[in-house]
Short mmCIF file of N, CA, C and O in Angstrom, two decimals:
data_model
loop_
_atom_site.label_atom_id
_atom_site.label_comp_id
_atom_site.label_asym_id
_atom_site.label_seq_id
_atom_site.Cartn_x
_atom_site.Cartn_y
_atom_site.Cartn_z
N UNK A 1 19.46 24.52 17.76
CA UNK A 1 18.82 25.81 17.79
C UNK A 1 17.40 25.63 18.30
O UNK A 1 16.74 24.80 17.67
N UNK A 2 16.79 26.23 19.29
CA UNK A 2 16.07 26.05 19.91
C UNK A 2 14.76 26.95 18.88
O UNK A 2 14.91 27.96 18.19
N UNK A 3 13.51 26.12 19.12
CA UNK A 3 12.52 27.38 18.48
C UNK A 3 11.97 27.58 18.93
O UNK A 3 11.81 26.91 19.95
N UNK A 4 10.91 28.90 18.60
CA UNK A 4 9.95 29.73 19.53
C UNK A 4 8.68 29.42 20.05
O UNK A 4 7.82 29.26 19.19
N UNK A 5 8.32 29.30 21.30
CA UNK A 5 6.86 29.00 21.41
C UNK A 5 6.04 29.79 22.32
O UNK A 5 5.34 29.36 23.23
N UNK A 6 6.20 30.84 21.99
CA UNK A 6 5.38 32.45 22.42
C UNK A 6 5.73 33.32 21.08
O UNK A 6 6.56 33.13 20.20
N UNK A 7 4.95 34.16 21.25
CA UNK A 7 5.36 35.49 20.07
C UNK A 7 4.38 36.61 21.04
O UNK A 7 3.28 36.64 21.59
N UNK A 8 5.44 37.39 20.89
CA UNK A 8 4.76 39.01 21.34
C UNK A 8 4.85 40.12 19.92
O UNK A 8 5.77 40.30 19.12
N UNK A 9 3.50 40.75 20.03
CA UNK A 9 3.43 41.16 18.85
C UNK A 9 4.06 43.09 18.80
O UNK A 9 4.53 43.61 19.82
N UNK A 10 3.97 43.68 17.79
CA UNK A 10 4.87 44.84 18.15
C UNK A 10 4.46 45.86 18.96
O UNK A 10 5.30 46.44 19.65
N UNK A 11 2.80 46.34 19.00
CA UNK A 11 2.23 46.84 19.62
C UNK A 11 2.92 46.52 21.48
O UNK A 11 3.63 47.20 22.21
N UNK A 12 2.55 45.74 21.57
CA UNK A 12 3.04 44.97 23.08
C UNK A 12 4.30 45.85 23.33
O UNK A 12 4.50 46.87 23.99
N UNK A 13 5.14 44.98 22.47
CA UNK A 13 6.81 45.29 22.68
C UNK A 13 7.00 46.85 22.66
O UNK A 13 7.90 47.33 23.35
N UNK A 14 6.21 47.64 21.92
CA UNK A 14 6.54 48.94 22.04
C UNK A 14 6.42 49.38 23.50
O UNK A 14 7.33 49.94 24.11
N UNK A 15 4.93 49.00 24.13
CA UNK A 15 4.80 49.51 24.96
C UNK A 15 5.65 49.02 26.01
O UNK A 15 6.06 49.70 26.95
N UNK A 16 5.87 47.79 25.82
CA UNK A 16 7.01 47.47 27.32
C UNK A 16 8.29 48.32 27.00
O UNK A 16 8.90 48.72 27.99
N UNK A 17 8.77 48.62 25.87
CA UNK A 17 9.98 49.56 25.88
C UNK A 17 9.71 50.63 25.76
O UNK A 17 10.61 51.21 25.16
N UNK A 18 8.47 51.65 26.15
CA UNK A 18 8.17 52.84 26.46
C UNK A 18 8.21 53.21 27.61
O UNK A 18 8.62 54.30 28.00
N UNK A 19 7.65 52.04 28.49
CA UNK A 19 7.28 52.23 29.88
C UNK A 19 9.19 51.94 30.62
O UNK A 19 9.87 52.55 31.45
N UNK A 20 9.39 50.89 29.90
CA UNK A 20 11.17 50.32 30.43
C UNK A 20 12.01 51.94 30.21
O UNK A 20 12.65 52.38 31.16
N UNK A 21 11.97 52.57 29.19
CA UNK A 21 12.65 53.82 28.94
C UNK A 21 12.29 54.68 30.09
O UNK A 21 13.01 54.97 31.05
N UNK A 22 10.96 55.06 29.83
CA UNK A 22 10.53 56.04 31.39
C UNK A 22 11.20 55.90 32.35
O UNK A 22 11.93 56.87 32.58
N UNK A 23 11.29 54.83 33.24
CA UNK A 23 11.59 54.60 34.02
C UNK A 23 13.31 54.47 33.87
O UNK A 23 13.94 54.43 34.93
N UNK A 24 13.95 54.41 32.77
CA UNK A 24 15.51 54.35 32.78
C UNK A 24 15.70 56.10 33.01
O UNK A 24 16.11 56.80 33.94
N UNK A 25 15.30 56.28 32.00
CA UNK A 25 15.74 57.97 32.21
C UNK A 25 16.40 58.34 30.72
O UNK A 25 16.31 57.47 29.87
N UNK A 26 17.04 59.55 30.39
CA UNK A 26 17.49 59.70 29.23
C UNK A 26 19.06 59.56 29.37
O UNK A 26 19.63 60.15 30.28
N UNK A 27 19.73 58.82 28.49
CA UNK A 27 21.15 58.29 28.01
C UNK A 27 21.21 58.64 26.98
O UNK A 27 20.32 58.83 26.15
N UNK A 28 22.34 58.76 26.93
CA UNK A 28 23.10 59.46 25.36
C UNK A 28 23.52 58.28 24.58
O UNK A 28 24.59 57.91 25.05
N UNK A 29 23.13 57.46 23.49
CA UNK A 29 23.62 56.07 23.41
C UNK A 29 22.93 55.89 21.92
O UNK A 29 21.71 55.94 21.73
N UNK A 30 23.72 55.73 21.12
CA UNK A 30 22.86 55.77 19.93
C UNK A 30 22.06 54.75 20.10
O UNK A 30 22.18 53.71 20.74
N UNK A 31 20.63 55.49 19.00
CA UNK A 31 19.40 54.14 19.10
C UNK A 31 19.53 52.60 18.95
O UNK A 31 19.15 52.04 19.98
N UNK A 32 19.85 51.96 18.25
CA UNK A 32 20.15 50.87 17.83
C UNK A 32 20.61 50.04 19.55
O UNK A 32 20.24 48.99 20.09
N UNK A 33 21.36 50.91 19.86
CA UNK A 33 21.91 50.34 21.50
C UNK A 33 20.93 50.40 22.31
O UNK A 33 20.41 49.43 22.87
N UNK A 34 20.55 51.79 22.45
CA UNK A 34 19.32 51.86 23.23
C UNK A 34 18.12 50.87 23.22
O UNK A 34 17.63 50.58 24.32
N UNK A 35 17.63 50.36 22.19
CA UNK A 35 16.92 49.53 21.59
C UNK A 35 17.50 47.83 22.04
O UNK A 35 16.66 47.06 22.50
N UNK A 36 18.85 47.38 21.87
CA UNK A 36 19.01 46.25 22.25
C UNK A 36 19.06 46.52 23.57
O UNK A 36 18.68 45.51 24.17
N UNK A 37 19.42 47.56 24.48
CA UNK A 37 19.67 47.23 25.97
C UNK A 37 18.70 47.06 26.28
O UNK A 37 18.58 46.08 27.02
N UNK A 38 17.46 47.79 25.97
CA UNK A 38 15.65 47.42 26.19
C UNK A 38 15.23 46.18 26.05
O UNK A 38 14.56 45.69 26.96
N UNK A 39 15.52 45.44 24.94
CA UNK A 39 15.08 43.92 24.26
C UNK A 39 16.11 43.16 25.51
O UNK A 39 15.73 42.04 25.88
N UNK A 40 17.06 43.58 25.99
CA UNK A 40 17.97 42.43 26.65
C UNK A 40 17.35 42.59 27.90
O UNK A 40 16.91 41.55 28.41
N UNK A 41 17.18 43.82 28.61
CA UNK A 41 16.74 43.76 30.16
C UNK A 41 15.52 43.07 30.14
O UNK A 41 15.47 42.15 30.96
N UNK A 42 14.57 43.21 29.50
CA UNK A 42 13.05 42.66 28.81
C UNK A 42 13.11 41.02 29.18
O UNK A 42 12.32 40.42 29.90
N UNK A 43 14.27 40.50 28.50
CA UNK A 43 14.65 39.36 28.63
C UNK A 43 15.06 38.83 29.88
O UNK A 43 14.68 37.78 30.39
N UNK A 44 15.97 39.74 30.36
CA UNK A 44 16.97 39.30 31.53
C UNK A 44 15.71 38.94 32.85
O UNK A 44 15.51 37.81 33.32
N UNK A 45 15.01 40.15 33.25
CA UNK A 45 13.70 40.44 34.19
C UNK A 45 12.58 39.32 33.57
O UNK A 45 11.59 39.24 34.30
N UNK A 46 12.52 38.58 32.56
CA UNK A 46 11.59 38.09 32.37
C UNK A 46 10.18 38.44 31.87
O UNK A 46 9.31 37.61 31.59
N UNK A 47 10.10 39.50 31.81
CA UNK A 47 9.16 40.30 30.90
C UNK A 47 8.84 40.02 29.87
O UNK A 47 7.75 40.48 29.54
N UNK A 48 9.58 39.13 28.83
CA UNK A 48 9.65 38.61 27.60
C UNK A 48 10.59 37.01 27.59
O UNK A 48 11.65 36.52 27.20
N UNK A 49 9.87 36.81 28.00
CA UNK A 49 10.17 34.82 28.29
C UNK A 49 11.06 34.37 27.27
O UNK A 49 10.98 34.92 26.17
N UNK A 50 12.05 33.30 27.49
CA UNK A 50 12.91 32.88 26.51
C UNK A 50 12.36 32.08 25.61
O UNK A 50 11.60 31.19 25.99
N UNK A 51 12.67 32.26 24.20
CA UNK A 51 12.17 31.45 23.21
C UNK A 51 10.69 32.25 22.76
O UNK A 51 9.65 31.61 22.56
N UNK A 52 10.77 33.71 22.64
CA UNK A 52 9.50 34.14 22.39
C UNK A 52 9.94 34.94 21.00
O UNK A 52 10.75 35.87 21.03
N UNK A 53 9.26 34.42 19.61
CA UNK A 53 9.19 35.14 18.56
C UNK A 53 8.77 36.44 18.94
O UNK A 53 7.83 36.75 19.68
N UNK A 54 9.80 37.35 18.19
CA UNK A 54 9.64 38.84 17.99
C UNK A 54 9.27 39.38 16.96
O UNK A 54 9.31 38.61 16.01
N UNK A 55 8.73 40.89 16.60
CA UNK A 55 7.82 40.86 15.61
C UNK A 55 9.27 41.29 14.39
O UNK A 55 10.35 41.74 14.75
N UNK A 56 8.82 40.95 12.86
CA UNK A 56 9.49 41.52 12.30
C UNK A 56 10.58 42.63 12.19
O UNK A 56 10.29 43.54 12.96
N UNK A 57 11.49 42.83 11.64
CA UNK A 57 12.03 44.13 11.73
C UNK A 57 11.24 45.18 11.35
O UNK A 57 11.27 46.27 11.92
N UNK A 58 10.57 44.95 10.48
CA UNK A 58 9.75 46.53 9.38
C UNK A 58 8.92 46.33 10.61
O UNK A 58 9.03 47.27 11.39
N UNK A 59 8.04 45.29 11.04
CA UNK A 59 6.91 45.78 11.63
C UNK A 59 7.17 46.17 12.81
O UNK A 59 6.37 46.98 13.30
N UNK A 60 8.30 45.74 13.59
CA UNK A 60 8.73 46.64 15.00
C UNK A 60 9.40 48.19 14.84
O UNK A 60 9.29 49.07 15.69
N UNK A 61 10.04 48.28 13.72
CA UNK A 61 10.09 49.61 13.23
C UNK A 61 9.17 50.87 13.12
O UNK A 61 9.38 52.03 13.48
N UNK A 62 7.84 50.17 12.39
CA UNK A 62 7.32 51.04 12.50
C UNK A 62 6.22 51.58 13.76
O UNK A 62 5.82 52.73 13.98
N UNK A 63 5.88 50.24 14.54
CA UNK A 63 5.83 50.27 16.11
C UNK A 63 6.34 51.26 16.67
O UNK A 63 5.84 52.15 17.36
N UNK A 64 7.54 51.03 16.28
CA UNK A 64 8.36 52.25 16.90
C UNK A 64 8.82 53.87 17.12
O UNK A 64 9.31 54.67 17.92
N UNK A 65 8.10 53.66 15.31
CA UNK A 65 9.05 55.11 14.62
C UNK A 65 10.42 55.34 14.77
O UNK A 65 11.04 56.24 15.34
N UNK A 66 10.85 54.03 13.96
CA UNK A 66 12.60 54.10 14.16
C UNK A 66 12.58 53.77 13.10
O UNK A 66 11.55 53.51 12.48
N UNK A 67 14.06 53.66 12.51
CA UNK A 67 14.13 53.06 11.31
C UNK A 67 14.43 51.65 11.27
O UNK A 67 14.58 50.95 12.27
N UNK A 68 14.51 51.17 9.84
CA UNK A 68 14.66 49.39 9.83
C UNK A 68 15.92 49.19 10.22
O UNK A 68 16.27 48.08 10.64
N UNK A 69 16.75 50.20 10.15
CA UNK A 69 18.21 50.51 10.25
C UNK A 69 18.30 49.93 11.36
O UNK A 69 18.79 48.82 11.51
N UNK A 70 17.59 50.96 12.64
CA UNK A 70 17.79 51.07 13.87
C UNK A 70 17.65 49.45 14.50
O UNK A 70 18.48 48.89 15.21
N UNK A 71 16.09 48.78 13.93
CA UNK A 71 16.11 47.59 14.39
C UNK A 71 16.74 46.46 14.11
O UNK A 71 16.97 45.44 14.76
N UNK A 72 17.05 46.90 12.80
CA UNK A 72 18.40 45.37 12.60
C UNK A 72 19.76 45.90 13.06
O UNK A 72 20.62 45.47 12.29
N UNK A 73 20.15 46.46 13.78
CA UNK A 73 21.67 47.00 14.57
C UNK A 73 20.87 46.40 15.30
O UNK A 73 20.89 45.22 14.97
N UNK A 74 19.86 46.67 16.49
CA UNK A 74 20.14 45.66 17.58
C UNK A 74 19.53 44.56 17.49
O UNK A 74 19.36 44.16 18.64
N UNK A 75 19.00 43.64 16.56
CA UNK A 75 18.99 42.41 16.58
C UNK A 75 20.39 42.14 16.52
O UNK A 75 20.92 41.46 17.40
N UNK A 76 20.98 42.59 15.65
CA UNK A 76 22.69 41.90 15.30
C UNK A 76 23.54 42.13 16.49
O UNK A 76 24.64 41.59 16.63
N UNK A 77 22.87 43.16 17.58
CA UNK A 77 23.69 43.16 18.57
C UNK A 77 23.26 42.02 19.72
O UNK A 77 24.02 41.36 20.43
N UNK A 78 21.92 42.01 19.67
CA UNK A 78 21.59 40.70 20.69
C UNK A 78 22.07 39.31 20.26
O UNK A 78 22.39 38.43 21.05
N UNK A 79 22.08 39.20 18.70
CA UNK A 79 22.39 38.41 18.45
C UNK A 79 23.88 37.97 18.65
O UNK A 79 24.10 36.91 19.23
N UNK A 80 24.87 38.70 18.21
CA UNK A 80 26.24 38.94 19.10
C UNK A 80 26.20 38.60 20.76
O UNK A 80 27.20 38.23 21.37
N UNK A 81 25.48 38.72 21.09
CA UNK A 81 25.69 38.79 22.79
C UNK A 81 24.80 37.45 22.97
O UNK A 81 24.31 36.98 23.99
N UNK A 82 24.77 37.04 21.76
CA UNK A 82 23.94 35.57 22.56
C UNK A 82 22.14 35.91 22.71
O UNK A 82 21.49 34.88 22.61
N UNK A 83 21.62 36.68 22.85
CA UNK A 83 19.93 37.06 23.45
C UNK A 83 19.00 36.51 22.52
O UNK A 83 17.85 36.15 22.80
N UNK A 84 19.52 36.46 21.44
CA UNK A 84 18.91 36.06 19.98
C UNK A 84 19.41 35.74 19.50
O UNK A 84 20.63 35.88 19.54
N UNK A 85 18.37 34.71 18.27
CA UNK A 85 18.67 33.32 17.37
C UNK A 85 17.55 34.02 16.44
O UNK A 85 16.51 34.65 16.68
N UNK A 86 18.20 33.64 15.31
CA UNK A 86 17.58 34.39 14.10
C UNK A 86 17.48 32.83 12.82
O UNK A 86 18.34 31.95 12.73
N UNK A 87 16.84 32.87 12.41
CA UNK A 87 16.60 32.30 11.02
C UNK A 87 16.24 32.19 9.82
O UNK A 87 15.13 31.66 9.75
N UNK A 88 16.75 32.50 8.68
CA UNK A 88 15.90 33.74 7.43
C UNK A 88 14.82 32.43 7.29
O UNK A 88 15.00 31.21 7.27
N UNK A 89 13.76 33.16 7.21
CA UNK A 89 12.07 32.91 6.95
C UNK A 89 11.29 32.64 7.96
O UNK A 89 10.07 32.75 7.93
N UNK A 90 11.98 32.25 8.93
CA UNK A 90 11.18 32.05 10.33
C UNK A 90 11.59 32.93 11.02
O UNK A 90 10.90 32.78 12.03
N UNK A 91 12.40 33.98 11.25
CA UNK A 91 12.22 35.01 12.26
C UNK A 91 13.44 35.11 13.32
O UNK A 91 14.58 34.89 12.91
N UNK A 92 13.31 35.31 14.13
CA UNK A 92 13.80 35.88 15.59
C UNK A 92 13.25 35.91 16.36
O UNK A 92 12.21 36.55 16.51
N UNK A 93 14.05 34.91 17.42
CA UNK A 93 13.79 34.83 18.70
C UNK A 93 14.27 35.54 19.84
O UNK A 93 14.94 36.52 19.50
N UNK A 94 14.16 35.37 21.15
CA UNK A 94 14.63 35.36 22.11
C UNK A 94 15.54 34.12 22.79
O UNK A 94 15.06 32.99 22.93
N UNK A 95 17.09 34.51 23.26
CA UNK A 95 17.59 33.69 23.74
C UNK A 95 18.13 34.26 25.29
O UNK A 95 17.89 35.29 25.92
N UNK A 96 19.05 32.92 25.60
CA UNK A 96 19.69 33.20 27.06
C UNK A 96 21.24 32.69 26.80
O UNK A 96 21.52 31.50 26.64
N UNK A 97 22.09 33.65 26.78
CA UNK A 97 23.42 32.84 26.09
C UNK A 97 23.83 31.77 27.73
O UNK A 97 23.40 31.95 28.87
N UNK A 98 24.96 30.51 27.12
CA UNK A 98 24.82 30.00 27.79
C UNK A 98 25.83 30.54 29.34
O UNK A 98 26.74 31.36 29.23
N UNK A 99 25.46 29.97 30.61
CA UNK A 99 26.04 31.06 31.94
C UNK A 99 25.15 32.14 32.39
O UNK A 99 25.34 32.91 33.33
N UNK A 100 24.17 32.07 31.57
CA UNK A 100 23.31 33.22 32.27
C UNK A 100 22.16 32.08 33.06
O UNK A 100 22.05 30.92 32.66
N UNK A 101 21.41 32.58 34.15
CA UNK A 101 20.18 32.27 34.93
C UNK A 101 19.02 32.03 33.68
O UNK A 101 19.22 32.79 32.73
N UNK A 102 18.50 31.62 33.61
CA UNK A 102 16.74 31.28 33.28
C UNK A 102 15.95 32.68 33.88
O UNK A 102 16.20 32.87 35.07
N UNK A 103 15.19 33.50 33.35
CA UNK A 103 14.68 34.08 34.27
C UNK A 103 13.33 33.24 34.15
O UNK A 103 13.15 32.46 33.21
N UNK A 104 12.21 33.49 35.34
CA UNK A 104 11.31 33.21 35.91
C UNK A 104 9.90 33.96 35.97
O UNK A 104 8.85 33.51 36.43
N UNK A 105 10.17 35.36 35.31
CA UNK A 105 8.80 35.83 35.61
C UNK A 105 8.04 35.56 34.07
O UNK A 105 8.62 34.94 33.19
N UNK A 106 7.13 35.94 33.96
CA UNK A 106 6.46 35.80 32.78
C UNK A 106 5.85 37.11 32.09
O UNK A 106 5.98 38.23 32.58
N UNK A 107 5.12 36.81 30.79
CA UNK A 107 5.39 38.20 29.95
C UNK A 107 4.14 38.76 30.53
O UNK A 107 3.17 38.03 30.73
N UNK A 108 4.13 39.95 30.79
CA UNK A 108 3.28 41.22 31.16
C UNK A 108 1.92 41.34 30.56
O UNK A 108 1.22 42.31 30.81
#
């Protein structure tokens, strides 16, 4: 299990998934989804570098104005899909399941 050596804090992350939404447009998709497809493209584009601690659930929640609900459905969904590695007391990361590219750009 690989560990983290970046952290983006929630403030940040909100705003890269405010500006990432704008620009998607509006989808009908419950939050929780909406929320991991954001954290995964983030990842995929490189916007959020692999192996970068993410902020808490409560504290990206309330970043957000979502519920804790909302943010642990899509950790458990990135985490399902491989994007994230989780560890109780140390957190959550960012991953790249294996078959995917490395991306290359760096965080914003």
């Amino acid at each position: 299990m690989a560990q983290w050596n970046s952290a983006v804090g929630a403030p940040q992350l909100a705003r890269l998934l405010a500006s990432q939404q704008r620009a998607a447009g509006a989808r009908r998709v419950p939050a929780y989804r909406s929320l991991a497809d954001g954290l995964r493209l983030l990842v995929v584009e490189g916007r959020i570098p692999v192996a970068t601690r993410l902020p808490a659930e409560r504290e990206l929640a309330a970043a957000l104005s979502v519920s804790r609900t909302t943010v642990a459905g899509a950790f458990e969904a990135l985490r399902g899909d491989g994007f994230l590695e989780s560890r109780r007391g140390s957190g959550s990361w960012t991953a790249v399941p294996a078959g995917h590219p490395l991306p290359t750009r760096g965080l914003d």
